[in-house]
Coordinates of C-alpha atoms in Angstrom, one line a residue:
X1 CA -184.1 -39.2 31.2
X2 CA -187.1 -37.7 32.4
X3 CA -190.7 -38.7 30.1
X4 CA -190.9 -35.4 29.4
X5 CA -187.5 -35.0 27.7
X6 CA -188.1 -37.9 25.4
X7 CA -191.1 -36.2 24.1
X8 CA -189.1 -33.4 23.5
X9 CA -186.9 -35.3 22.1
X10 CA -189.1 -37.4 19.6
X11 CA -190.8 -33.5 18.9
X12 CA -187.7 -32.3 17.5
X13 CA -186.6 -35.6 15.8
X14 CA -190.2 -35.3 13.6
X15 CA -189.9 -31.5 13.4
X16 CA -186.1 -32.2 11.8
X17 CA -184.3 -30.3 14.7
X18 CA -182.9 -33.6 16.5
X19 CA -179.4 -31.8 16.2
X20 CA -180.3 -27.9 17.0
X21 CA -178.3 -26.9 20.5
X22 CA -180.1 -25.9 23.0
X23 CA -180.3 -23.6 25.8
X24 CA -182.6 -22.9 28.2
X25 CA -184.1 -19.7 29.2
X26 CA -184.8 -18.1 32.4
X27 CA -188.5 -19.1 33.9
X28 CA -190.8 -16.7 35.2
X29 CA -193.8 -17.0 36.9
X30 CA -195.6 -19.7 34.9
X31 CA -195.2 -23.0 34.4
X32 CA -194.0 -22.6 31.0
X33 CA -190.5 -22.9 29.9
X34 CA -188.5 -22.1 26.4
X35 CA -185.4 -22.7 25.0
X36 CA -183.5 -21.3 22.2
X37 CA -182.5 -23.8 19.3
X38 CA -179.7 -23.0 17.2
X39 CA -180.1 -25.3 14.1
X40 CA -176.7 -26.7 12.2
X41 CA -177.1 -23.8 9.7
X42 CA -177.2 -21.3 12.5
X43 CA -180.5 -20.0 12.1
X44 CA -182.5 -19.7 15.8
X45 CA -186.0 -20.9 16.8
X46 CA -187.1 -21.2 20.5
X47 CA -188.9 -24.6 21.7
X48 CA -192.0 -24.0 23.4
X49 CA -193.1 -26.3 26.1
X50 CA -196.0 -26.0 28.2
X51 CA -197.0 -29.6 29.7
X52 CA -200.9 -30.0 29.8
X53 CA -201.1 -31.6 33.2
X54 CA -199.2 -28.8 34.3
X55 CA -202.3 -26.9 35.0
X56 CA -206.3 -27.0 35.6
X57 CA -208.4 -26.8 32.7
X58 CA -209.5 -24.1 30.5
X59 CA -212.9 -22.3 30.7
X60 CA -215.1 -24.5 28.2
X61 CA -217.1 -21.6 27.0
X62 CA -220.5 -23.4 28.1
X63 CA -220.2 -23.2 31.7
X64 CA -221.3 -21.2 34.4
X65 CA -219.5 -18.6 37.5
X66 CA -220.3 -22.0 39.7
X67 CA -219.0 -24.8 36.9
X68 CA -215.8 -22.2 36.3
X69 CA -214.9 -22.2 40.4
X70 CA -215.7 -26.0 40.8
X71 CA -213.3 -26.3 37.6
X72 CA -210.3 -24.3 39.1
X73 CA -208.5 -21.0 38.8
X74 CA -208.3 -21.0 34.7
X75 CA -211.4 -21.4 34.3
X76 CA -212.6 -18.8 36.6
X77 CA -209.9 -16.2 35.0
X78 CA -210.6 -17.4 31.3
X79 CA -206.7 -18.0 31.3
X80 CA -205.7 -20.6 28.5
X81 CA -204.0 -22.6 30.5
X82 CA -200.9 -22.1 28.6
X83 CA -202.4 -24.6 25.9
X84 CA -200.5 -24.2 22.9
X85 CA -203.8 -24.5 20.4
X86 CA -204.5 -21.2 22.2
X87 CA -200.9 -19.6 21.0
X88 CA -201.3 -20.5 17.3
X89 CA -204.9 -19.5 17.2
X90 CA -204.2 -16.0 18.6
X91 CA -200.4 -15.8 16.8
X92 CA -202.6 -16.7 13.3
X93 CA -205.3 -13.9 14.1
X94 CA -202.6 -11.6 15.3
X95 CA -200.7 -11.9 12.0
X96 CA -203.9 -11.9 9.6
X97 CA -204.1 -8.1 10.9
X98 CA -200.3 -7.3 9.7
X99 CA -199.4 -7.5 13.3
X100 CA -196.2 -9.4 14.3
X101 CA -196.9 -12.6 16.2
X102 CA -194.4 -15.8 15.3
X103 CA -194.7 -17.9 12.9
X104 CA -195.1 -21.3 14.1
X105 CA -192.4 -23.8 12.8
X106 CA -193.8 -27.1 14.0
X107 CA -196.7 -28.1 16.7
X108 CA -197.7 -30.9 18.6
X109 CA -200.8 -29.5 20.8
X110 CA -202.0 -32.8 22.4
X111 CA -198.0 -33.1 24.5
X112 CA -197.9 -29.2 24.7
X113 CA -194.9 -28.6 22.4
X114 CA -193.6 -26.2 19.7
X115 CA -191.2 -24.6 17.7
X116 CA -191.7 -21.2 16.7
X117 CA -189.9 -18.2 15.5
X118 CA -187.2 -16.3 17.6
X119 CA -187.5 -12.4 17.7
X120 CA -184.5 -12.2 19.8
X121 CA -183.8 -10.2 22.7
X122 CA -184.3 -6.6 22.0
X123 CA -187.2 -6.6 24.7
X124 CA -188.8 -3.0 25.2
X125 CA -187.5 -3.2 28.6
X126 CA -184.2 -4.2 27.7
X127 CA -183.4 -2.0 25.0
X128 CA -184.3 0.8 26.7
X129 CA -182.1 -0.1 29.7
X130 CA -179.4 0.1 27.2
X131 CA -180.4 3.4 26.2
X132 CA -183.0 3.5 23.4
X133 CA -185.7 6.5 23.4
X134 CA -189.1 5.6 25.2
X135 CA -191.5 7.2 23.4
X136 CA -191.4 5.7 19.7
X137 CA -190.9 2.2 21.3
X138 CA -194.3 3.1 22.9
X139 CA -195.8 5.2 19.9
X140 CA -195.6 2.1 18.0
X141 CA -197.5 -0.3 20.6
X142 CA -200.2 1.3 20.8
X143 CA -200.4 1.4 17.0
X144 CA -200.1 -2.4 17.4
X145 CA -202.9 -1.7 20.0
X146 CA -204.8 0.4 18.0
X147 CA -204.6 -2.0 14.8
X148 CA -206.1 -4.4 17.2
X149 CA -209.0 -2.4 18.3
X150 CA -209.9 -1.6 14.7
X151 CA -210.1 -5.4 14.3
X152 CA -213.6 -7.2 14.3
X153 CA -213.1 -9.7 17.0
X154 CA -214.1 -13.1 16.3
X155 CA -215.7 -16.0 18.7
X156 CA -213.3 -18.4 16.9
X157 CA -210.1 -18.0 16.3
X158 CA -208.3 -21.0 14.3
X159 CA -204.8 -21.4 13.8
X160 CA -202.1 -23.9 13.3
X161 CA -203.1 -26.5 15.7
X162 CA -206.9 -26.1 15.6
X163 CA -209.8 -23.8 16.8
X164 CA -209.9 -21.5 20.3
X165 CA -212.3 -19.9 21.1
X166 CA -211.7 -16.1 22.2
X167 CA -213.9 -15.6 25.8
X168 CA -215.0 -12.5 27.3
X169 CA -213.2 -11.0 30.2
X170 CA -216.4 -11.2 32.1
X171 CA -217.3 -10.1 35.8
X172 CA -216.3 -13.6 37.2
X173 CA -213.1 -12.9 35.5
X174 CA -212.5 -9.6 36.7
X175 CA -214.1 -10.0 40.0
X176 CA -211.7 -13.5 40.4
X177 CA -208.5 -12.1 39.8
X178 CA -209.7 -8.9 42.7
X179 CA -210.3 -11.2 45.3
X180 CA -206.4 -12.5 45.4
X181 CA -205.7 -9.1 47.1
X182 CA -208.1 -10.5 50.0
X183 CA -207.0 -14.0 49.5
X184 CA -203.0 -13.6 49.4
X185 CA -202.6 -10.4 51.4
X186 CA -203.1 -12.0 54.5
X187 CA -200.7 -15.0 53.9
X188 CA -198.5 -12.3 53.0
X189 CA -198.9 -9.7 56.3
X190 CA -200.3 -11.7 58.8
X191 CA -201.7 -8.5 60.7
X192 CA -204.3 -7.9 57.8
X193 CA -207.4 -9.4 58.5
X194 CA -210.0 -9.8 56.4
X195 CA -213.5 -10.9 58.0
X196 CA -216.3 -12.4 55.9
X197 CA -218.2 -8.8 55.7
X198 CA -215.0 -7.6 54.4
X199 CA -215.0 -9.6 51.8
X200 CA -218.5 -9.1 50.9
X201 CA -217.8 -5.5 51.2
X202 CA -214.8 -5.9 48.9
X203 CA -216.8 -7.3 46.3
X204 CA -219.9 -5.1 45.9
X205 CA -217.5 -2.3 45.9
X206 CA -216.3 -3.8 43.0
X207 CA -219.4 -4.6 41.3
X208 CA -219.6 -1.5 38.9
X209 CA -216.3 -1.8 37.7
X210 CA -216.6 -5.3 36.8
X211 CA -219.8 -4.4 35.2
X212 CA -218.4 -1.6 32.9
X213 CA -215.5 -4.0 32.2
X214 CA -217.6 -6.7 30.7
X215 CA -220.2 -4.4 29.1
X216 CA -217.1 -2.4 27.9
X217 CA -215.4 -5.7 26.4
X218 CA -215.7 -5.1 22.0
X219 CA -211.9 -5.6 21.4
X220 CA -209.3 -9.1 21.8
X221 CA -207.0 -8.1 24.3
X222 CA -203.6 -9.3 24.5
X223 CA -204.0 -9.8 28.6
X224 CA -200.1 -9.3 29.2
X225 CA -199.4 -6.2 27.4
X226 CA -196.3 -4.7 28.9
X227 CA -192.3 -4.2 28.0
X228 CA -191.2 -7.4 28.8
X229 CA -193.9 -9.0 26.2
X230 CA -193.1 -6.8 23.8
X231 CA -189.5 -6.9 20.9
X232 CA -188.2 -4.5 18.8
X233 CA -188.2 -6.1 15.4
X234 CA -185.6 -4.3 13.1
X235 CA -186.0 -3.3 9.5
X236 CA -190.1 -3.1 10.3
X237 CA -192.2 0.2 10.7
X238 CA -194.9 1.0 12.7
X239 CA -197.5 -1.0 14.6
X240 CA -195.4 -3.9 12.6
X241 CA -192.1 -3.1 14.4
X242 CA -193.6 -4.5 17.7
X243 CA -193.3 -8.5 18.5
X244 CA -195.4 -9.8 20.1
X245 CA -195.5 -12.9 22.7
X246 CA -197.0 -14.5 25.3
X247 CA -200.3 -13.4 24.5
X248 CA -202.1 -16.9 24.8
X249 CA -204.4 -15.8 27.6
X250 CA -205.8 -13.3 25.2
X251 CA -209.8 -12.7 25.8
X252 CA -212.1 -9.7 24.1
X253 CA -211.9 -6.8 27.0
X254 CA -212.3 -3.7 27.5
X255 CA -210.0 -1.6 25.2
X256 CA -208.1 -0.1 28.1
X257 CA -207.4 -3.3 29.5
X258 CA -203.5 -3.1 27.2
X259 CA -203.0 0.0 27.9
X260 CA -203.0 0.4 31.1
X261 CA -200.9 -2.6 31.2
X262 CA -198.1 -1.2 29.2
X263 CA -198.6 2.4 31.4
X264 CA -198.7 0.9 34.2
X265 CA -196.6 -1.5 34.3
X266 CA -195.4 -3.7 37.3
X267 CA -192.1 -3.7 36.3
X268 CA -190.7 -0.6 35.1
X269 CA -192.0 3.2 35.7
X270 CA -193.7 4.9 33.2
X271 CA -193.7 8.3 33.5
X272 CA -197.2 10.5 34.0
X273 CA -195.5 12.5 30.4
X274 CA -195.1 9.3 28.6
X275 CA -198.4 7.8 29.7
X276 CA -199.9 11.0 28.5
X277 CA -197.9 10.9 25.2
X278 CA -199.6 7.4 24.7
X279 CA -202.7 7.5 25.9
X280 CA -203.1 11.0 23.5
X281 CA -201.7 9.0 20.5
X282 CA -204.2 6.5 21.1
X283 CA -206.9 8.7 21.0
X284 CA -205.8 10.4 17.4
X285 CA -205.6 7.0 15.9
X286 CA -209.2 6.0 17.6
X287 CA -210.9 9.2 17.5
X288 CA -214.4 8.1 17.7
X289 CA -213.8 7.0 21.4
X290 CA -215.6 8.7 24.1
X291 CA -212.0 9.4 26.1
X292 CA -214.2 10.5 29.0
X293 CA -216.1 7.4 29.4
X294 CA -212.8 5.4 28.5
X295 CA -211.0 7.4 30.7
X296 CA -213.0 5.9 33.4
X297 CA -213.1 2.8 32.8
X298 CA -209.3 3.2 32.2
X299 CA -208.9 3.8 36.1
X300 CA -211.2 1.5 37.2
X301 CA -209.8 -1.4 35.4
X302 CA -206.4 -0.3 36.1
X303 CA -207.1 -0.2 39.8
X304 CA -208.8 -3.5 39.5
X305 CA -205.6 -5.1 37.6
X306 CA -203.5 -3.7 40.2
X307 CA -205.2 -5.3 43.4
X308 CA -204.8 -8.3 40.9
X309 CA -201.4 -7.4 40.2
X310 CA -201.0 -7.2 44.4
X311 CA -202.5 -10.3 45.5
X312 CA -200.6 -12.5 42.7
X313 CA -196.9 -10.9 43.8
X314 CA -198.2 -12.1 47.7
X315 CA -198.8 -15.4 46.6
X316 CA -195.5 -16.2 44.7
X317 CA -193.8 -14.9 47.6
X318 CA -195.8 -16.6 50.6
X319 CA -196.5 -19.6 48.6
X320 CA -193.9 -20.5 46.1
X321 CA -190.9 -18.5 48.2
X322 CA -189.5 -15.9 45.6
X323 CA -189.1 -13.0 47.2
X324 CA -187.8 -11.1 44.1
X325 CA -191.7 -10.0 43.2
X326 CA -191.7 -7.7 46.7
X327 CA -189.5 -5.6 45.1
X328 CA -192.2 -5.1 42.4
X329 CA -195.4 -4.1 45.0
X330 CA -194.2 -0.6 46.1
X331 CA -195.4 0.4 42.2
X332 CA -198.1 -1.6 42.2
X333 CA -199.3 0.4 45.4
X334 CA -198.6 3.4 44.0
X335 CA -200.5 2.9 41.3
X336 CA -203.4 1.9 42.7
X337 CA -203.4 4.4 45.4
X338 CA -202.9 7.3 42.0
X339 CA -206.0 5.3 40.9
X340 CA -208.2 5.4 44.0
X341 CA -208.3 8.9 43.7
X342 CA -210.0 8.9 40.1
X343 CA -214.2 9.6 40.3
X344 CA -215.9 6.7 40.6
X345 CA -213.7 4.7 42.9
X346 CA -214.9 6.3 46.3
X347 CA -216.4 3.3 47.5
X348 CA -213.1 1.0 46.9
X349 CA -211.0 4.1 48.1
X350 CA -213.6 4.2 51.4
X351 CA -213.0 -0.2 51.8
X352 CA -208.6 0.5 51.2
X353 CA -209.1 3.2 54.1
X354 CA -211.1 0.9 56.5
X355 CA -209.2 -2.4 56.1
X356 CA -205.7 -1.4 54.7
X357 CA -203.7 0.7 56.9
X358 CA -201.8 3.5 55.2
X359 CA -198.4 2.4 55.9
X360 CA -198.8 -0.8 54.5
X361 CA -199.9 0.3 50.9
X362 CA -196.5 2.1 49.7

């Protein structure tokens, strides 16, 4: 028995759930893992476990662009590393709104464990593979969205296993998770080469958009807002109806940054009609937005997420060999080339044009 099954072990003992069955569930692309737990009653929970030393540390919210690069890859991206005081701070902040995050059953922050509630499996994604109607599943996240927005967004956020604080999705932020196009691309197509003027180039290109987005950042964001992340919760209405999960890597962002997560999503097509029906319904529930100005920034940011988007689906397949995520990039590039054409985005249009040939962005 591995160490890290006896603290599992010795979790559920104290948490009374040394006799709940368990099953694993599929990974995905972080080093987190769940598993269901049927208890003797029948009720389900899932078991969350998300090992410290699994990844760097988190941004301590004192340091600086150069402390946050010398300190690794979460710090520079503001990501939680997966810590669980993170989950419960943002899951207690998500329900104080009326919003549905789980409720969390029993923690143990310092190992990286905890039992929480199971919304089941009626993913959005899921449900509407099986045939349920797109646009009320959507209607009602972005009234989860636009509860949100409405939302005064704290510094602090404190739940079950202690304080978190909420960082801003900043330019380092932003301008880190751009640069794995230039990183991972290569590794990816070995005929793309990108010089150090390139890079430069790539990055003062990007400058205004990272700029906007920071300036722009007034709302928490959940950072992974898309149909896989998101449950149908029966016998609820509304903005209520929507679970919520993985949202530990939430920041304060831009209010687009969701949105065009769930509308453009990696891993399923949206259509232009129901990106429109959205982004309108957004707009009536949050009328004093400058849709113009957001509209922009919607692009921008969505462009920016996509070259993100890119570079991370290069590296799991030239680093960590799973090839499943190419199947993913031909959207990706379609998205950002829709993007590129938006006002504003000449100059990163002008750097794809120089440095990308056409055939290889599709």
């Amino acid at each position: 028995m591995s160490d890290r099954e006896a603290l599992r072990l010795d979790f559920l003992r104290s948490a009374g759930l040394a006799e709940a069955v368990r099953a694993p569930l599929p990974g995905d692309a972080s080093t987190r893992r769940y598993e269901r737990l049927t208890t003797a009653t029948g009720a389900s929970l899932m078991l969350m476990d998300q090992a410290p030393a699994a990844e760097s540390q988190p941004c301590d919210p004192s340091w600086t662009p150069a402390e946050r690069h010398a300190h690794g890859w979460n710090a520079v991206a503001r990501l939680s590393a997966g810590r669980i005081e993170a989950f419960a701070a943002v899951a207690a902040h998500l329900k104080s709104l009326g919003l549905s995050a789980p409720d969390i059953v029993a923690v143990d922050a310092p190992n990286g464990l905890a039992v929480i509630e199971d919304f089941g499996d009626a993913l959005f994604a899921n449900v509407i593979a099986e045939g349920a109607e797109e646009a009320p599943l959507y209607r009602a996240a972005v009234e989860a969205l636009a509860v949100l927005h409405a939302a005064p967004t704290p510094e602090v956020l404190t739940g079950a296993a202690g304080d978190w604080p909420l960082l801003t999705y900043d330019q380092t932020a932003l301008q880190g998770g751009a640069d794995l196009f230039v990183e991972w691309l290569p590794k990816l197509v070995p005929s793309l080469v990108f010089n150090s003027d390139a890079v430069a180039e790539w990055r003062d290109v990007w400058a205004p958009i990272t700029a906007a987005g920071e300036a722009g950042a007034t709302v928490m964001a959940h950072r992974d807002y898309h149909a896989e992340n998101l449950i149908r919760l029966d016998g609820k209405t509304g903005a209520a109806s929507v679970g919520l999960i993985d949202f530990q890597d939430a920041v304060k962002a831009h209010p687009s940054w969701d949105l065009h997560s769930l509308l453009q999503d990696a891993r399923r097509d949206v259509s232009p009609e129901l990106e429109a029906l959205a982004l309108g319904h957004y707009f009536a529930l949050r009328p004093e937005t400058d849709r113009e100005a957001f509209m922009a920034s919607y692009a921008g940011l969505a462009a920016l997420n996509e070259a993100r988007i890119l570079g991370i689906f290069a590296r799991l397949i030239a680093r960590d060999a799973k090839p499943k995520y190419a199947a993913f990039m031909p959207r990706m590039w379609a998205h950002l080339n829709a993007n590129l054409k938006a006002p504003g985005l000449e100059a990163v249009a002008g750097w794809m044009d120089r440095h990308v040939p056409e055939d290889m962005r599709r």
